[in-house]
Coordinates of C-alpha atoms and ligand atoms in Angstrom, one line a residue:
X1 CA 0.0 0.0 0.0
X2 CA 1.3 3.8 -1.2
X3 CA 0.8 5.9 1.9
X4 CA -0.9 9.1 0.8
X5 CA -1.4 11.9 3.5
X6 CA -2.9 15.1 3.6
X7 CA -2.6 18.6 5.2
X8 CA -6.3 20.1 4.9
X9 CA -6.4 23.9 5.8
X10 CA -9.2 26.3 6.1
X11 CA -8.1 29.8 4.6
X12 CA -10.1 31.4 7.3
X13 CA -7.3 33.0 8.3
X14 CA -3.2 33.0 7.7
X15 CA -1.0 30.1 8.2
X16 CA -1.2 28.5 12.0
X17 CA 1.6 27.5 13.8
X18 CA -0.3 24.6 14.6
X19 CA -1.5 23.9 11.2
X20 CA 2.1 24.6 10.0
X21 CA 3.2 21.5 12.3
X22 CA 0.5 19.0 11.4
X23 CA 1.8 19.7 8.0
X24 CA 5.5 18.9 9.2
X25 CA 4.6 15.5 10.9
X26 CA 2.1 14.9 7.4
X27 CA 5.5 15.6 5.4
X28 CA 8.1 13.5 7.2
X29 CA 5.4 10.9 7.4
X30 CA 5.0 10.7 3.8
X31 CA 9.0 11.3 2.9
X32 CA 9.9 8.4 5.3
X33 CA 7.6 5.9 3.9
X34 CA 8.0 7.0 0.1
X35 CA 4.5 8.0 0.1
X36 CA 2.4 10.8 -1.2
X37 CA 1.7 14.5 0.6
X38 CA -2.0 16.2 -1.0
X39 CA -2.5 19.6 -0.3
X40 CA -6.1 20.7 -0.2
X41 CA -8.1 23.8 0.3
X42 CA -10.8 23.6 2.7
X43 CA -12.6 26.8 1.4
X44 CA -16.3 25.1 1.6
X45 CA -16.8 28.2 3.5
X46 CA -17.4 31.0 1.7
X47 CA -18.3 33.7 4.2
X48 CA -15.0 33.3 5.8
X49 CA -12.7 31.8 3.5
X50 CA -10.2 34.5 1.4
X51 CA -8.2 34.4 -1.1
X52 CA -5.9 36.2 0.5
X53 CA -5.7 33.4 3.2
X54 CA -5.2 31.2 0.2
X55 CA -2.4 32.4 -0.5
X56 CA -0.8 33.1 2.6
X57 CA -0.6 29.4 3.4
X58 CA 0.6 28.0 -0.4
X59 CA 3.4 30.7 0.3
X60 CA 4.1 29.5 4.2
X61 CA 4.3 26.0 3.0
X62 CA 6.7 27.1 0.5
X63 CA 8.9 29.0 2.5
X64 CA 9.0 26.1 4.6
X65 CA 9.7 24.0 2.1
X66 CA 6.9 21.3 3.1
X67 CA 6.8 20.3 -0.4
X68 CA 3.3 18.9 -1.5
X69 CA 3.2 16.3 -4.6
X70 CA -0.4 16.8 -5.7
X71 CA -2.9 19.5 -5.2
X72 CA -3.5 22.2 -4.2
X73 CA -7.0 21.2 -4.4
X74 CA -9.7 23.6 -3.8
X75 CA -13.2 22.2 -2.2
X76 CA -14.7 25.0 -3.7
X77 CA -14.7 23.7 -7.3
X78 CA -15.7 20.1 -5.6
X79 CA -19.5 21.2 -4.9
X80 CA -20.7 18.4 -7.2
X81 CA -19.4 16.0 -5.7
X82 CA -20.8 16.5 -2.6
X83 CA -23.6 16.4 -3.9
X84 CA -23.6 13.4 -5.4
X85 CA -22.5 12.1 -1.9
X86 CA -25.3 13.9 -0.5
X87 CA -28.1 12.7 -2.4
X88 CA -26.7 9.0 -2.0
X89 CA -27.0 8.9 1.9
X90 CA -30.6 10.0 1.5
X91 CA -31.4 7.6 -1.5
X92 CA -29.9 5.2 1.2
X93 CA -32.1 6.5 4.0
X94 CA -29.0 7.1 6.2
X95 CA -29.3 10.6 5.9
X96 CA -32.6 13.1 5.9
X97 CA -34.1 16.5 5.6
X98 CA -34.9 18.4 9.1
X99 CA -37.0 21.0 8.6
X100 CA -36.2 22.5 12.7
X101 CA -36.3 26.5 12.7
X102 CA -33.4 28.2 14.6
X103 CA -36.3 29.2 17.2
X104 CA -37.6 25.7 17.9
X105 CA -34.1 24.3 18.3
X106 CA -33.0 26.9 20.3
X107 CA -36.5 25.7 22.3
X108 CA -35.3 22.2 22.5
X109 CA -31.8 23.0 23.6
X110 CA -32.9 25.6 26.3
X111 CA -35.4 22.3 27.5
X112 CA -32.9 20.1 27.7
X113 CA -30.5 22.5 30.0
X114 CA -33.5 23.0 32.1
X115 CA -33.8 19.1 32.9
X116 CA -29.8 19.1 33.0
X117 CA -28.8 17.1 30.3
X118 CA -26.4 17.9 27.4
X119 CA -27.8 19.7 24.9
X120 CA -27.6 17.6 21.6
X121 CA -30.6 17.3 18.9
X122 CA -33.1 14.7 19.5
X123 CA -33.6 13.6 16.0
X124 CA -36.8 14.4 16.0
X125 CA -37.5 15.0 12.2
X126 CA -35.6 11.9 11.8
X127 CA -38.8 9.6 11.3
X128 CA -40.6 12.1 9.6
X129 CA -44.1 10.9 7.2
X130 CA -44.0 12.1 3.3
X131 CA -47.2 14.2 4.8
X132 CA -45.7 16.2 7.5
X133 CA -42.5 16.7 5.4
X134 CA -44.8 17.6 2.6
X135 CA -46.9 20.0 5.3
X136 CA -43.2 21.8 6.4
X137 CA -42.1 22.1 2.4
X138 CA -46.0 23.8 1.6
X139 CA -44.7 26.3 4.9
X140 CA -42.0 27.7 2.7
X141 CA -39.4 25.8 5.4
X142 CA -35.8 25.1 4.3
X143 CA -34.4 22.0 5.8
X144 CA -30.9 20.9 6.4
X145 CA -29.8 17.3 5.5
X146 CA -28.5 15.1 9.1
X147 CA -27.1 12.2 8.9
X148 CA -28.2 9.5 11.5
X149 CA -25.9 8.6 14.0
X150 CA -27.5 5.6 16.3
X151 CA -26.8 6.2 19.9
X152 CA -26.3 2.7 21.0
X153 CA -23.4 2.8 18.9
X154 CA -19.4 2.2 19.9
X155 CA -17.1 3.7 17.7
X156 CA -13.7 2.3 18.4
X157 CA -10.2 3.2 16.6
X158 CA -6.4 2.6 16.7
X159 CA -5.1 6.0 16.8
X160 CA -1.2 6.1 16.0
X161 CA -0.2 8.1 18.6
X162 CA -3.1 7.9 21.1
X163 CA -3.6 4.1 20.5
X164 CA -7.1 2.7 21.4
X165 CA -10.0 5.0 21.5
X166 CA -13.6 4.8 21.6
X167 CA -16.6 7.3 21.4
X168 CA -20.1 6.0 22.7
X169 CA -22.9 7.2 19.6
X170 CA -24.9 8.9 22.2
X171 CA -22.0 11.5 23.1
X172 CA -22.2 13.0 19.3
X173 CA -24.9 15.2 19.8
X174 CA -27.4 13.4 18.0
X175 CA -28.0 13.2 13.7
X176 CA -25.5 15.6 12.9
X177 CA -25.7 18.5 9.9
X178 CA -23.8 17.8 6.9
X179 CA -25.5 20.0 4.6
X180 CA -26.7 23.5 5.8
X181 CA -30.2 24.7 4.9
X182 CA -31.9 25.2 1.5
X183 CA -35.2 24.8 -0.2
X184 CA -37.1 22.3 -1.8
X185 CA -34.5 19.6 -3.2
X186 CA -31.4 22.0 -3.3
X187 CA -28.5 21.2 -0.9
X188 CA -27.3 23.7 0.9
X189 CA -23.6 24.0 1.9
X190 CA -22.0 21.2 2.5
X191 CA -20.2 21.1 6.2
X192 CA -16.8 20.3 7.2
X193 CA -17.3 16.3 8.7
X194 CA -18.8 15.4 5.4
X195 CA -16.6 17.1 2.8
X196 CA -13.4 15.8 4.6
X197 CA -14.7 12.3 4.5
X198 CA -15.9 12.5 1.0
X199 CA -12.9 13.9 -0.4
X200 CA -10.5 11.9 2.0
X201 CA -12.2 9.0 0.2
X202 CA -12.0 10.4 -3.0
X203 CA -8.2 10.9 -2.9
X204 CA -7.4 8.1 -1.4
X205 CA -5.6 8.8 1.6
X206 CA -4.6 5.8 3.9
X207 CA -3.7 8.2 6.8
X208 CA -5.3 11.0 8.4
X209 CA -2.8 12.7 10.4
X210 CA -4.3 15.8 12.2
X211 CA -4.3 18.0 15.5
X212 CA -5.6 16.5 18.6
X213 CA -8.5 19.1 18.4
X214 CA -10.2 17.0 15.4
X215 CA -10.6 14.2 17.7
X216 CA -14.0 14.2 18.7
X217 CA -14.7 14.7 14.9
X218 CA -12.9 11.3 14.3
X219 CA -15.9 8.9 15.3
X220 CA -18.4 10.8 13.5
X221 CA -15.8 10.7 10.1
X222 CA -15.8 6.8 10.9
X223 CA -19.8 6.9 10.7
X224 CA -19.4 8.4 7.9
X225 CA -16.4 5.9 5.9
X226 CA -18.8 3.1 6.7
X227 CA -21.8 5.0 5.1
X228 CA -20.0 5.5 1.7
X229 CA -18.8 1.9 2.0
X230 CA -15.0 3.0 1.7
X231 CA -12.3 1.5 3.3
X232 CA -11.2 3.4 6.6
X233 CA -8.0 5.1 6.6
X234 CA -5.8 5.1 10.0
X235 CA -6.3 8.0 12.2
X236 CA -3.4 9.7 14.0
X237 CA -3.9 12.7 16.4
X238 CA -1.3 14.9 17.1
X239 CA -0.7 16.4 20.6
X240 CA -1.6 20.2 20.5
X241 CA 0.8 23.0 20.8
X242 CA 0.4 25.0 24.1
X243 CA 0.9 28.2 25.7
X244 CA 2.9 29.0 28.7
X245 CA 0.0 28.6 30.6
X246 CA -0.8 25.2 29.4
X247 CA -3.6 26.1 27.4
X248 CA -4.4 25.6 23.1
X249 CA -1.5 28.4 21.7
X250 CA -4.8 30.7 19.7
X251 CA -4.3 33.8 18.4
X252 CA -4.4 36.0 21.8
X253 CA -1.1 34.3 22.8
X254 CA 0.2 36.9 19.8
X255 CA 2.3 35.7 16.8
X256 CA 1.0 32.3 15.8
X257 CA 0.7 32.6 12.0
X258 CA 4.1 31.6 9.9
X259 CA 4.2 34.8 8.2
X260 CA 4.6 36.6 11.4
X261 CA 7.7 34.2 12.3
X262 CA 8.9 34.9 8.9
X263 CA 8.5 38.9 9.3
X264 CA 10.5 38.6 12.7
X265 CA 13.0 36.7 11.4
X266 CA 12.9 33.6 12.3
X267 CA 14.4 31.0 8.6
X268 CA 12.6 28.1 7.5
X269 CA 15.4 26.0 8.7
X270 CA 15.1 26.4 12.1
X271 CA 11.6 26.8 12.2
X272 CA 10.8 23.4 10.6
X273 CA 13.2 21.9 12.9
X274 CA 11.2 23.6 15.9
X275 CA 8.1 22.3 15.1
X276 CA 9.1 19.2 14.5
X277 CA 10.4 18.9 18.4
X278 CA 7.3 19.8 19.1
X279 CA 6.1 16.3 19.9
X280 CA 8.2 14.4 18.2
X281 CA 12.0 13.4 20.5
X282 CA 14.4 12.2 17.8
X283 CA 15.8 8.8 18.2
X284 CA 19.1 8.4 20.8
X285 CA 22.7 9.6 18.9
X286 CA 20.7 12.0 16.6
X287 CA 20.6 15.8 17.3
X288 CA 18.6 18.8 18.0
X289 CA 19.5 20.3 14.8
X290 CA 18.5 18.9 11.6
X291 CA 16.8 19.4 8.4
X292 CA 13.8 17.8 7.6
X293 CA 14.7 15.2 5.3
X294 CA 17.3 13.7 8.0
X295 CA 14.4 13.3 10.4
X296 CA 12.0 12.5 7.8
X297 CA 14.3 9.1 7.6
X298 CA 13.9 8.3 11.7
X299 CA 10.4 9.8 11.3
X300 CA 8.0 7.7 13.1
X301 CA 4.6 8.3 15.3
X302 CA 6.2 6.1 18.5
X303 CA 8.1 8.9 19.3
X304 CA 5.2 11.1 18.8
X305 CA 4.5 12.3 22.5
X306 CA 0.3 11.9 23.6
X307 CA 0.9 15.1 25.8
X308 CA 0.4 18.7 24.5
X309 CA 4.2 20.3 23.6
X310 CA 4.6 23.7 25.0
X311 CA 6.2 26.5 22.9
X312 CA 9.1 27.6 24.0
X313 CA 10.6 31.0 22.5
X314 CA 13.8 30.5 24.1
X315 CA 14.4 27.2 22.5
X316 CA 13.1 28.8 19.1
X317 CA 15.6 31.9 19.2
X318 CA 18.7 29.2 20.4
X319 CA 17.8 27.4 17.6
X320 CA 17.0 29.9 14.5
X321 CA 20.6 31.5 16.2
X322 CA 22.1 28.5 15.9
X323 CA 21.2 28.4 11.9
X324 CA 21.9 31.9 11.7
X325 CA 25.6 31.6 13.3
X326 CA 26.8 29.2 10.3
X327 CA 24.8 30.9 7.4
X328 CA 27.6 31.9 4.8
X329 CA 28.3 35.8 4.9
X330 CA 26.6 36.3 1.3
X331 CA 23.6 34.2 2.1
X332 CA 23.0 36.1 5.3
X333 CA 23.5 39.3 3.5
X334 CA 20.5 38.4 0.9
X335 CA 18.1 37.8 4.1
X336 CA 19.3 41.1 5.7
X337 CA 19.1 43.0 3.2
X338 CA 15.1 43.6 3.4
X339 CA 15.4 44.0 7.1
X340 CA 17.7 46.9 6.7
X341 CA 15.6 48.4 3.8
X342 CA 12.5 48.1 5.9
X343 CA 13.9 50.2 8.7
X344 CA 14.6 53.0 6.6
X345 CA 18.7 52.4 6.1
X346 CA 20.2 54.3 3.2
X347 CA 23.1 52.5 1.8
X348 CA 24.8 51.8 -1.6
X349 CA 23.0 47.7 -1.7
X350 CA 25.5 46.7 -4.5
X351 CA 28.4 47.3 -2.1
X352 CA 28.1 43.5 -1.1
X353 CA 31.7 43.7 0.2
X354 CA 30.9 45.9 2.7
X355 CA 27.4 44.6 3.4
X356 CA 28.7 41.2 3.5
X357 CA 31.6 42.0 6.0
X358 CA 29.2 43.5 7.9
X359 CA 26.8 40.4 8.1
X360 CA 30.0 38.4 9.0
X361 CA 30.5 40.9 11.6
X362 CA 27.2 41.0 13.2
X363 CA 26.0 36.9 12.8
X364 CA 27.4 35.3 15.6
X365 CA 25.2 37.6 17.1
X366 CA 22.0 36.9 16.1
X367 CA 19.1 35.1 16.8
X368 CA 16.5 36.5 14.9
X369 CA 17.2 38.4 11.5
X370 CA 15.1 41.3 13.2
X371 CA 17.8 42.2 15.3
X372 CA 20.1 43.2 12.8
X373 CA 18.4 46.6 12.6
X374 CA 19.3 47.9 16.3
X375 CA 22.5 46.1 16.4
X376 CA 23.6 47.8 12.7
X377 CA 22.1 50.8 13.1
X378 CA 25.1 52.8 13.9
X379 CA 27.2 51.5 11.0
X380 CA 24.3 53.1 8.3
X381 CA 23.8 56.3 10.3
X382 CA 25.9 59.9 9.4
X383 CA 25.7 60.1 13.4
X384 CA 25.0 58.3 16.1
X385 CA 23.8 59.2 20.2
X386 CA 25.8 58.3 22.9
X387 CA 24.2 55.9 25.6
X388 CA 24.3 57.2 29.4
X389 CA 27.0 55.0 29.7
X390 CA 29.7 55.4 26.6
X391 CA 29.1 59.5 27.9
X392 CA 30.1 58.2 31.2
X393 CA 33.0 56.1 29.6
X394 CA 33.8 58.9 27.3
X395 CA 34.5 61.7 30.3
X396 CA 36.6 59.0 31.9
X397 CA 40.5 60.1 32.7
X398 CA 42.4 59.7 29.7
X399 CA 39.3 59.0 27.4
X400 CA 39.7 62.7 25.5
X401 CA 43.7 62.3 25.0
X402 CA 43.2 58.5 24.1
X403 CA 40.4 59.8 21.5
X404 CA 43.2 62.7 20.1
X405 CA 45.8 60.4 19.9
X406 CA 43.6 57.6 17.3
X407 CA 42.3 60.5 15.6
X408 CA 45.6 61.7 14.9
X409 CA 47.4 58.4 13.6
X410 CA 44.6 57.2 11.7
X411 CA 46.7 58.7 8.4
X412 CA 49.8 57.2 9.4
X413 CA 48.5 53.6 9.2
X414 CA 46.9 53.7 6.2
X415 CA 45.5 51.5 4.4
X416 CA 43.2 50.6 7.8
X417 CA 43.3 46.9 8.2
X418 CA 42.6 44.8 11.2
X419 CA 46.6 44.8 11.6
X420 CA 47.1 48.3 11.1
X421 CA 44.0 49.0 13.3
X422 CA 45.8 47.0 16.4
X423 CA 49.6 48.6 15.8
X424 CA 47.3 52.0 16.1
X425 CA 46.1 50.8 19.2
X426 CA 49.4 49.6 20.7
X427 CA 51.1 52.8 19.9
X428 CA 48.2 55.1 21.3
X429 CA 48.6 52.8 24.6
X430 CA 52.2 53.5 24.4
X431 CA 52.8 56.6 23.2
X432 CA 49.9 58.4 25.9
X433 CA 50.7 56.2 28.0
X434 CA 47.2 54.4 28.9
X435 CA 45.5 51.3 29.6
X436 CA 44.7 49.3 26.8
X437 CA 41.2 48.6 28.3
X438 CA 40.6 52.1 28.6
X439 CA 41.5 52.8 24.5
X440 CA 39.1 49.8 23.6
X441 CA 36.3 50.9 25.9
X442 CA 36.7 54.7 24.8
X443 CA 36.6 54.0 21.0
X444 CA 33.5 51.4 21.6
X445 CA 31.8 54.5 22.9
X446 CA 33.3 56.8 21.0
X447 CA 32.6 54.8 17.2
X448 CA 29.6 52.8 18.5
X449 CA 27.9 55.2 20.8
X450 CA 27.3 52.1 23.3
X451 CA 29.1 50.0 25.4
X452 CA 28.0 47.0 23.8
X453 CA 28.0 45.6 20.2
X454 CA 29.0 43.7 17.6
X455 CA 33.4 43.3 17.3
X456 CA 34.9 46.8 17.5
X457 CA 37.8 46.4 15.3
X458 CA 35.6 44.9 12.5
X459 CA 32.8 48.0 13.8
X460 CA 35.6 50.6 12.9
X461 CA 36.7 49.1 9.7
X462 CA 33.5 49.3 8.5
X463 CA 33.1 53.0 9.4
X464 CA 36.0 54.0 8.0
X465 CA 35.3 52.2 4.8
X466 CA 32.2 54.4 4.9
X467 CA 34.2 57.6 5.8
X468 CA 32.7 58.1 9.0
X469 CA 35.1 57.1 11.5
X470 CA 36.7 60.6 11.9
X471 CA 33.6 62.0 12.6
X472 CA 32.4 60.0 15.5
X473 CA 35.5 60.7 17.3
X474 CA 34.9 64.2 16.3
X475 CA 31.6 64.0 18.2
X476 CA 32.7 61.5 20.8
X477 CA 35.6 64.5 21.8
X478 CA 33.1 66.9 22.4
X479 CA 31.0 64.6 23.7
X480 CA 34.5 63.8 26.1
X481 CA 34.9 67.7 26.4
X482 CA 31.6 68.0 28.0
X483 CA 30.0 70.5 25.2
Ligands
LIG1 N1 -9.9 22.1 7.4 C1 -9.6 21.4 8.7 C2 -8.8 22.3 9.5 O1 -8.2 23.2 9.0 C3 -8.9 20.1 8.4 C4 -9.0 19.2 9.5 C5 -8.5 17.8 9.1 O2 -7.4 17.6 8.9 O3 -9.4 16.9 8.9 O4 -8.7 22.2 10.7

C-alpha cells in the first residue's frame, strides 16, 4: 500500500503554527515511507474563507519548504461531488431532511439544560411521514440534511499516537448536519465532517494525520467511511501545541501565524526543525538540529509524544541562532538586506563587500534576523547618540587624549586593516601612556555610541570604509569635552 497523507487547511485565516506543524509531521510521514503528501483547500466556506488566506498558506508551506506532490486542491470547485454524496445517503435513508427553525431548536436546547442534560438534537424530524415533510415544504421551510448517527453505537479506533480509542454514539450530539439549509430539493452547503470524508475518500488517503482538536470529529468521520462503504484510513492525532500557561496556543497568545515568524526573522530551517520537536523526541545519537529530510528518515509516530508540547521561544531563538551563526556571509547578507531596507537604512546595496563584512560581523550575534536593525544601526547612520554609559566612559580620565591620539594616527597607518587598526592601538597605549582597556572601551563608545556591540575592530573598519570614522571621534571628543 502507497501511503498518501494530507494537510487540509481552512483559509479562514493565515497560516497557523499549529496547522504549519501538522503539515510537518504529514511531510516526514510521507517522505519516510516514500509515500504521497496532498494539499487541499478547505474553502467550503465562503463567508470566511479568502483568497488572501489562500495564498498566505501556499506561500508559508513554501517558505517552509513542506513540499506537496499533488494539489492544491480547492473544495470550492468540488461542490458536485458532494452532492452526489449527499443525495446518496438519503437515496440510502441514512441521511434526511430536518425542517427545525433556529427558534424551535434553540426551544429544544434551552429544554434540555433545564432538565440538565447535554444539549444535543433529539432527532426528532428523523422519522418524519412524506405528509408532515410535505406539510413543512408547503410552509416555505428550508431543511438541512442530518445524517443518522445511532446512539447505541461504539465507535472504536487505533489511533497512531493515542492508540485505542472509543466514542459511545450517544455523546455525538445526535444526527449531525452535513449540509446546511436550502429549499425544496437544493442542498445547501456542505459542512466540514462530510466534505473531509468524501474527499478523503475520494483521494485516497490511507492516513489521516491531524491535530488532537479533530478528535472528537474522528468517530463521526468513521460513521461516515462506513456509510460511503469506503475503506477506513488510520487516524493519527497529534498532541496540541500549548501556551505558557498550558492552554491551546490561539491567536491572543500573539504571533501564531508563519508569516509573522517569517517577518520577525525567524528562517525556515530552524523553524521546521522547531516544530518538529514539538512532539516528536528524535531517536538516541541523533541531534537537536537537523533538516527535515534527515528526520524524515527516523520519522516515526512512537516517538510522537500523547501530551500537548509547549512552545518555548527560548528554544526557538537558540535554535534559529544557531542556523543563523553558520549561514555563509553572502547568504545572510540576501536575508538582511530587506530587514535593513525596511527600517529605513540608506546605503549603496550593491556594495556587497561591505554589506557582507558587515553580516560576518554581526551573525554570531544573532538570533533572529530582526535584530540586525538595532545592532547595525550605527554602521548606516551619518551620526550616532551616545548611551548614558559610553558618555560616562567617554569623560573618563584619559578617554579625550586616548580619542586625540587615534584621531591623529589614523593617516599614518593607512591603508586601515585589522593589523594596522591593532599597531594603532598599541602605539596610542604607548605613546599616551594608557591602559589598553581604557583605549578599547573609549573607542567602543566613541565609534559605537554604546558600550555594547558587535566586534569593535571589525565596527571601525567598516566605518572608516564608509568615511565616517573621523567623525564619530569628532563627536565622541566633544562629547569627552563636555560641550
Ligand atoms: N480544514 C480542517 C482544519 O483546517 C482540516 C482538518 C482535518 O485535517 O481533517 O482544521
Amino acid at each position: 500500500m502507497t501511503v498518501r497523507v494530507r494537510i487540509a487547511p481552512s483559509p479562514t485565516g493565515n497560516l497557523h503554527i499549529g496547522t504549519a506543524r501538522t503539515a510537518v509531521f504529514n511531510w516526514l510521514y510521507a517522505r519516510h515511507l516514500g509515500g504521497t503528501f496532498v494539499l487541499r483547500i478547505e474553502d467550503t466556506d465562503q463567508e470566511r474563507s479568502r483568497p488572501e488566506y489562500t495564498q498566505n498558506i501556499l506561500d508559508g508551506l513554501t517558505w517552509l519548504g513542506l513540499t506537496w506532490d499533488e494539489g492544491p486542491f480547492y473544495q470550492s470547485k468540488r461542490l458536485e461531488l458532494y452532492q452526489q454524496k449527499v443525495q446518496a445517503l438519503l437515496d440510502k435513508g441514512l441521511a434526511y431532511r430536518a425542517y427545525d427553525t433556529p427558534e424551535e431548536l434553540d426551544a429544544m436546547r434551552e429544554a434540555q439544560k433545564a432538565n440538565g442534560e447535554a444539549p444535543r438534537y433529539d432527532n426528532r424530524h428523523r422519522n418524519l411521514t412524506p405528509q408532515q415533510r410535505a406539510a413543512y415544504e408547503a410552509d416555505g421551510r428550508s431543511s438541512v440534511i442530518r445524517f443518522i448517527i445511532e446512539d447505541d453505537r461504539e465507535i472504536a479506533w487505533n489511533d497512531l499516537v493515542r492508540g485505542n480509542v472509543s466514542w459511545k454514539g450517544r455523546d455525538l450530539g445526535g444526527d449531525m448536519v452535513i449540509a446546511r439549509a436550502a429549499s425544496g430539493n437544493d442542498f445547501g452547503q456542505p459542512l466540514y465532517n462530510f466534505v473531509v470524508v468524501v474527499d478523503d475518500i475520494d483521494m485516497n488517503i490511507t492516513h489521516i494525520i491531524r491535530g488532537e482538536d479533530h478528535i472528537g470529529n474522528t468517530p463521526k468521520q468513521i460513521l461516515l467511511y462506513e456509510a460511503l462503504e469506503a475503506t477506513m484510513p488510520t487516524f493519527g492525532h497529534t498532541p496540541l501545541i500549548l501556551n505558557e500557561a498550558g492552554a491551546k496556543l490561539s491567536k491572543r497568545d500573539g504571533v501564531t501565524s508563519i508569516s509573522d515568524f517569517q517577518r520577525m526573522g525567524y528562517v525556515p530551517e530552524a523553524l521546521v526543525n522547531y516544530m518538529t520537536l514539538l512532539g516528536w523526541s528524535p531517536p538516541e545519537g541523533m541531534t537537536e538540529i537537523f533538516a527535515l529530510e534527515e528526520a524524515a528518515q527516523h520519522f516515526g509516530f512512537e516517538r510522537v509524544n500523547r501530551a500537548g508540547a509547549k512552545f518555548d521561544w527560548d528554544k526557538l531563538n537558540w535554535l534559529n541562532g544557531q542556523y543563523l551563526h553558520i549561514k555563509p556571509a553572502d547568504k545572510l547578507t540576501d536575508l538582511l538586506i530587506p530587514y535593513w531596507q525596511a527600517a529605513g537604512f540608506q546605503a549603496d546595496w550593491s556594495d556587497r563587500p561591505w554589506l557582507e563584512r558587515l553580516a560576518a560581523v554581526i551573525g554570531p550575534s544573532l538570533s533572529r534576523l530582526d535584530e540586525a536593525v538595532p545592532m547595525s544601526e550605527y554602521l548606516f547612520k551619518d551620526a550616532v547618540g551616545f548611551t548614558e554609559d559610553a558618555i560616562a566612559q567617554l569623560k573618563q580620565d584619559g578617554s579625550a587624549k586616548a580619542i586625540q591620539a587615534v584621531a591623529d594616527a589614523i593617516a599614518a597607518h593607512q591603508p586601515l586593516t585589522e593589523t594596522t587598526v591593532q599597531d594603532l592601538i598599541k602605539q596610542v597605549v604607548k605613546d599616551q601612556n594608557l591602559k589598553k582597556g581604557l583605549v578599547m572601551r573609549t573607542l567602543r563608545a566613541a565609534l559605537t555610541g554604546a558600550m555594547n556591540g558587535p566586534d569593535l575592530v571589525q565596527s571601525w573598519l567598516l566605518l572608516h570604509q564608509h568615511g565616517l570614522d573621523q567623525t564619530r571621534l569628532q563627536a565622541a571628543l566633544e562629547a569627552a569635552q563636555g560641550k
